[in-house]
Amino acid sequence: MNLLPPPDLDGPNWALFLDIDGTLVEHAPHPDAVVVDAGLRDLLASLQDRLDGALALVTGRSVAAADRLFAPLELRAAGLYGLEHRLEPGGPVEPAKEPADIAALADEIEVEFAGRNVHVERKGPILAIHTRAAPDLLDRAIHLVEQALTRLPPNYRLLPGNAGVELMPLEAVKGAAIRRFMKMEDFRGRRPVFLGDDTSDENGFEAINEADGISIRVKPNGATLAGHALADVAGTLEWLRQQRR
């Protein structure tokens, strides 16, 4: 796999979409253990200014969780893979609620993995099982979620990742979130750029490629739809710093 390094974004006519975990910040065994420093907040604020507001986070985290990381910034964001949106900086959030059947399943899986270094994250209609601290339990987590699919609404799908598995509605896709932003006045007519690091970002890369944009996979470890690559989070931050000049 020979992916090209991303080009510099000459001129202002760009729209920038950013995944968070594994892209802007290193992964942690528990999502709440991630810390964002002032330098990254300042970098995102300056990029937002440079692009006249055409910047959005596109993340599996909830918008509220992203806000806690980047406070006091309240950037445009698509949370929960696009099930939540904040369409204007500092504006209201379109929320997503937790269905009763997902809540019950989360209870069951928490009992199954109690005391075994597996974190079960409840994200409204999305259920995430993080096994980064217990990689030997990933197959078991995937098996439990596969079994659960048979008793959930038919619009649910399983998405395995680098260190865990998520259960989510079919409409939870980053590409749809990117397309929605690109129809907005501040984004329309710009060339889109998306940075992500996981299998959940591939749908976003597909949307970017369809729009003749720049798709960038961070730390690629297999097949990807992205056309460009950065080696790691440090490489991402250095590339972004170059783009704010």
Short mmCIF file of C-alpha atoms in Angstrom, two decimals:
data_model
loop_
_atom_site.label_atom_id
_atom_site.label_comp_id
_atom_site.label_asym_id
_atom_site.label_seq_id
_atom_site.Cartn_x
_atom_site.Cartn_y
_atom_site.Cartn_z
CA MET A 1 0.00 0.00 0.00
CA ASN A 2 1.74 3.14 -1.26
CA LEU A 3 -0.34 6.13 -0.20
CA LEU A 4 0.84 9.63 -1.00
CA PRO A 5 1.51 12.26 1.67
CA PRO A 6 -1.24 14.88 1.66
CA PRO A 7 -0.59 18.11 -0.23
CA ASP A 8 -0.61 21.54 1.35
CA LEU A 9 -3.95 23.33 1.21
CA ASP A 10 -2.98 26.40 -0.78
CA GLY A 11 -5.54 29.18 -0.63
CA PRO A 12 -8.73 29.43 1.46
CA ASN A 13 -11.15 27.40 -0.68
CA TRP A 14 -11.16 24.24 1.46
CA ALA A 15 -13.49 22.53 3.91
CA LEU A 16 -11.82 20.51 6.66
CA PHE A 17 -13.38 17.52 8.44
CA LEU A 18 -11.58 15.89 11.35
CA ASP A 19 -11.99 12.66 13.26
CA ILE A 20 -10.80 12.92 16.89
CA ASP A 21 -9.51 9.71 18.48
CA GLY A 22 -6.46 8.31 16.74
CA THR A 23 -6.37 11.35 14.44
CA LEU A 24 -6.10 14.48 16.61
CA VAL A 25 -5.34 12.69 19.88
CA GLU A 26 -3.86 9.33 20.79
CA HIS A 27 -6.20 6.55 21.76
CA ALA A 28 -6.52 5.75 25.46
CA PRO A 29 -7.78 2.58 27.22
CA HIS A 30 -10.81 4.62 28.34
CA PRO A 31 -12.28 7.47 26.23
CA ASP A 32 -12.47 9.74 29.28
CA ALA A 33 -8.71 9.41 29.78
CA VAL A 34 -7.96 11.44 26.64
CA VAL A 35 -6.60 14.92 27.34
CA VAL A 36 -6.40 17.84 24.89
CA ASP A 37 -3.80 20.53 25.46
CA ALA A 38 -4.12 24.25 24.80
CA GLY A 39 -1.93 23.99 21.71
CA LEU A 40 -4.44 21.74 19.93
CA ARG A 41 -7.35 24.00 20.88
CA ASP A 42 -5.49 27.00 19.52
CA LEU A 43 -4.63 25.09 16.33
CA LEU A 44 -8.27 24.20 15.65
CA ALA A 45 -9.44 27.73 16.41
CA SER A 46 -6.89 29.19 14.00
CA LEU A 47 -7.82 26.70 11.26
CA GLN A 48 -11.49 27.54 11.72
CA ASP A 49 -10.66 31.22 11.27
CA ARG A 50 -8.45 30.57 8.25
CA LEU A 51 -11.23 28.59 6.55
CA ASP A 52 -13.95 31.11 7.44
CA GLY A 53 -15.75 28.53 9.56
CA ALA A 54 -15.59 25.62 7.08
CA LEU A 55 -14.29 23.15 9.69
CA ALA A 56 -16.17 20.39 11.50
CA LEU A 57 -15.39 17.47 13.77
CA VAL A 58 -16.81 14.17 12.50
CA THR A 59 -16.54 11.67 15.32
CA GLY A 60 -17.95 8.58 16.97
CA ARG A 61 -18.03 10.51 20.23
CA SER A 62 -21.12 12.46 21.20
CA VAL A 63 -20.99 16.18 20.58
CA ALA A 64 -21.09 16.72 24.35
CA ALA A 65 -18.03 14.48 24.80
CA ALA A 66 -16.19 16.40 22.08
CA ASP A 67 -17.08 19.66 23.79
CA ARG A 68 -15.62 18.43 27.06
CA LEU A 69 -12.36 17.67 25.28
CA PHE A 70 -12.02 20.96 23.45
CA ALA A 71 -13.69 23.39 25.89
CA PRO A 72 -14.14 26.30 25.65
CA LEU A 73 -14.32 25.67 21.88
CA GLU A 74 -17.69 24.56 20.56
CA LEU A 75 -16.90 23.69 16.96
CA ARG A 76 -19.26 22.53 14.27
CA ALA A 77 -19.55 18.80 14.82
CA ALA A 78 -21.20 15.59 13.71
CA GLY A 79 -21.28 13.26 16.72
CA LEU A 80 -22.19 9.59 16.98
CA TYR A 81 -21.16 9.10 13.33
CA GLY A 82 -23.65 11.72 12.21
CA LEU A 83 -26.64 10.89 14.41
CA GLU A 84 -26.00 14.17 16.28
CA HIS A 85 -25.15 17.52 14.69
CA ARG A 86 -24.17 21.00 15.70
CA LEU A 87 -24.42 22.94 12.48
CA GLU A 88 -23.08 26.27 13.76
CA PRO A 89 -20.16 26.95 16.13
CA GLY A 90 -21.59 27.35 19.62
CA GLY A 91 -25.08 26.53 18.34
CA PRO A 92 -27.63 23.98 19.58
CA VAL A 93 -27.10 20.24 19.20
CA GLU A 94 -29.54 17.96 17.40
CA PRO A 95 -29.52 15.07 19.93
CA ALA A 96 -29.99 11.30 19.62
CA LYS A 97 -31.65 9.22 22.34
CA GLU A 98 -30.84 5.73 23.68
CA PRO A 99 -33.51 3.14 22.69
CA ALA A 100 -34.69 0.77 25.44
CA ASP A 101 -33.39 -2.36 23.67
CA ILE A 102 -29.86 -0.88 23.38
CA ALA A 103 -29.94 0.11 27.06
CA ALA A 104 -30.89 -3.45 28.05
CA LEU A 105 -28.13 -4.92 25.89
CA ALA A 106 -25.58 -2.56 27.43
CA ASP A 107 -26.60 -3.79 30.87
CA GLU A 108 -26.06 -7.41 29.79
CA ILE A 109 -22.63 -6.77 28.30
CA GLU A 110 -21.48 -4.80 31.34
CA VAL A 111 -22.32 -7.84 33.48
CA GLU A 112 -20.48 -10.16 31.06
CA PHE A 113 -17.25 -8.13 31.18
CA ALA A 114 -17.38 -6.89 34.78
CA GLY A 115 -13.88 -6.55 36.22
CA ARG A 116 -12.16 -7.54 32.95
CA ASN A 117 -10.79 -4.17 31.70
CA VAL A 118 -13.46 -3.81 29.03
CA HIS A 119 -15.24 -0.47 28.81
CA VAL A 120 -18.86 -0.46 27.64
CA GLU A 121 -19.71 3.01 26.36
CA ARG A 122 -23.34 4.07 26.00
CA LYS A 123 -23.70 6.67 23.26
CA GLY A 124 -27.42 7.08 22.81
CA PRO A 125 -28.46 4.74 19.97
CA ILE A 126 -24.86 3.50 19.64
CA LEU A 127 -23.23 0.93 21.90
CA ALA A 128 -19.42 0.74 21.90
CA ILE A 129 -17.33 -2.00 23.54
CA HIS A 130 -13.71 -0.94 24.02
CA THR A 131 -11.16 -3.75 24.41
CA ARG A 132 -7.93 -1.74 24.04
CA ALA A 133 -6.94 -2.70 27.61
CA ALA A 134 -7.98 -6.34 27.08
CA PRO A 135 -7.28 -7.24 23.41
CA ASP A 136 -7.79 -10.96 24.07
CA LEU A 137 -11.49 -10.23 24.67
CA LEU A 138 -12.15 -8.55 21.31
CA ASP A 139 -13.39 -11.74 19.63
CA ARG A 140 -15.74 -12.40 22.55
CA ALA A 141 -17.12 -8.87 22.33
CA ILE A 142 -17.74 -9.20 18.60
CA HIS A 143 -19.47 -12.56 19.16
CA LEU A 144 -21.82 -11.09 21.77
CA VAL A 145 -22.77 -8.19 19.50
CA GLU A 146 -23.31 -10.51 16.53
CA GLN A 147 -25.69 -12.59 18.64
CA ALA A 148 -27.54 -9.47 19.77
CA LEU A 149 -28.22 -8.34 16.20
CA THR A 150 -30.86 -11.04 15.83
CA ARG A 151 -33.06 -9.40 18.50
CA LEU A 152 -32.54 -5.76 17.60
CA PRO A 153 -34.36 -3.68 14.99
CA PRO A 154 -33.27 -4.56 11.43
CA ASN A 155 -31.68 -1.15 10.91
CA TYR A 156 -28.74 -2.04 13.19
CA ARG A 157 -25.26 -3.09 12.05
CA LEU A 158 -22.00 -4.17 13.62
CA LEU A 159 -18.80 -2.17 13.07
CA PRO A 160 -15.54 -3.74 14.30
CA GLY A 161 -12.65 -1.33 14.86
CA ASN A 162 -8.97 -1.35 15.76
CA ALA A 163 -9.62 -2.06 19.43
CA GLY A 164 -13.29 -2.73 19.94
CA VAL A 165 -16.66 -3.12 18.29
CA GLU A 166 -19.70 -0.88 17.94
CA LEU A 167 -23.37 -1.51 17.33
CA MET A 168 -25.13 1.30 15.50
CA PRO A 169 -28.02 2.19 13.19
CA LEU A 170 -27.40 1.95 9.46
CA GLU A 171 -27.84 5.72 9.09
CA ALA A 172 -24.87 6.37 11.41
CA VAL A 173 -22.23 6.97 8.74
CA LYS A 174 -19.64 9.73 8.54
CA GLY A 175 -20.08 10.17 4.80
CA ALA A 176 -23.68 11.29 5.24
CA ALA A 177 -22.59 13.81 7.88
CA ILE A 178 -19.92 15.23 5.56
CA ARG A 179 -22.39 15.51 2.68
CA ARG A 180 -24.82 17.39 4.95
CA PHE A 181 -22.19 19.94 5.93
CA MET A 182 -21.12 20.38 2.31
CA LYS A 183 -24.64 21.61 1.43
CA MET A 184 -24.35 24.46 3.94
CA GLU A 185 -23.46 27.97 2.80
CA ASP A 186 -20.06 28.12 4.56
CA PHE A 187 -18.98 24.82 2.97
CA ARG A 188 -20.66 24.91 -0.45
CA GLY A 189 -18.26 25.18 -3.38
CA ARG A 190 -15.20 24.29 -1.35
CA ARG A 191 -13.02 21.23 -1.84
CA PRO A 192 -13.44 18.87 1.14
CA VAL A 193 -10.64 17.25 3.15
CA PHE A 194 -11.20 14.50 5.73
CA LEU A 195 -8.71 12.94 8.16
CA GLY A 196 -9.53 9.69 9.97
CA ASP A 197 -7.78 6.62 11.30
CA ASP A 198 -10.22 3.71 11.56
CA THR A 199 -12.60 1.50 9.61
CA SER A 200 -15.46 3.78 10.68
CA ASP A 201 -13.83 6.57 8.64
CA GLU A 202 -13.85 4.67 5.35
CA ASN A 203 -17.38 5.80 4.52
CA GLY A 204 -16.20 9.36 5.02
CA PHE A 205 -13.29 8.80 2.64
CA GLU A 206 -15.77 7.51 0.06
CA ALA A 207 -17.82 10.71 0.31
CA ILE A 208 -14.68 12.84 0.03
CA ASN A 209 -13.45 10.95 -3.03
CA GLU A 210 -16.83 11.36 -4.75
CA ALA A 211 -16.48 15.13 -4.26
CA ASP A 212 -12.93 15.18 -5.67
CA GLY A 213 -11.59 16.00 -2.23
CA ILE A 214 -8.55 14.87 -0.25
CA SER A 215 -9.00 11.74 1.89
CA ILE A 216 -6.28 11.09 4.48
CA ARG A 217 -5.89 7.92 6.54
CA VAL A 218 -3.81 8.29 9.69
CA LYS A 219 -1.57 5.31 10.49
CA PRO A 220 -3.05 3.04 7.79
CA ASN A 221 -2.77 -0.66 8.59
CA GLY A 222 -4.67 -2.28 5.75
CA ALA A 223 -6.82 -1.59 2.72
CA THR A 224 -8.31 1.90 2.63
CA LEU A 225 -10.27 4.15 0.31
CA ALA A 226 -8.10 7.09 1.33
CA GLY A 227 -5.78 8.53 -1.25
CA HIS A 228 -3.23 9.92 1.21
CA ALA A 229 -1.67 8.93 4.51
CA LEU A 230 -0.03 10.37 7.61
CA ALA A 231 2.09 8.17 9.85
CA ASP A 232 0.56 8.99 13.23
CA VAL A 233 -1.12 11.62 15.41
CA ALA A 234 2.10 13.62 15.62
CA GLY A 235 2.22 13.67 11.83
CA THR A 236 -1.40 14.85 11.70
CA LEU A 237 -0.74 17.74 14.05
CA GLU A 238 2.38 18.80 12.18
CA TRP A 239 0.52 18.75 8.85
CA LEU A 240 -2.35 20.77 10.33
CA ARG A 241 0.07 23.32 11.76
CA GLN A 242 1.48 23.81 8.28
CA GLN A 243 -2.01 24.45 6.90
CA ARG A 244 -2.82 27.37 9.20
CA ARG A 245 0.00 29.52 7.76
#
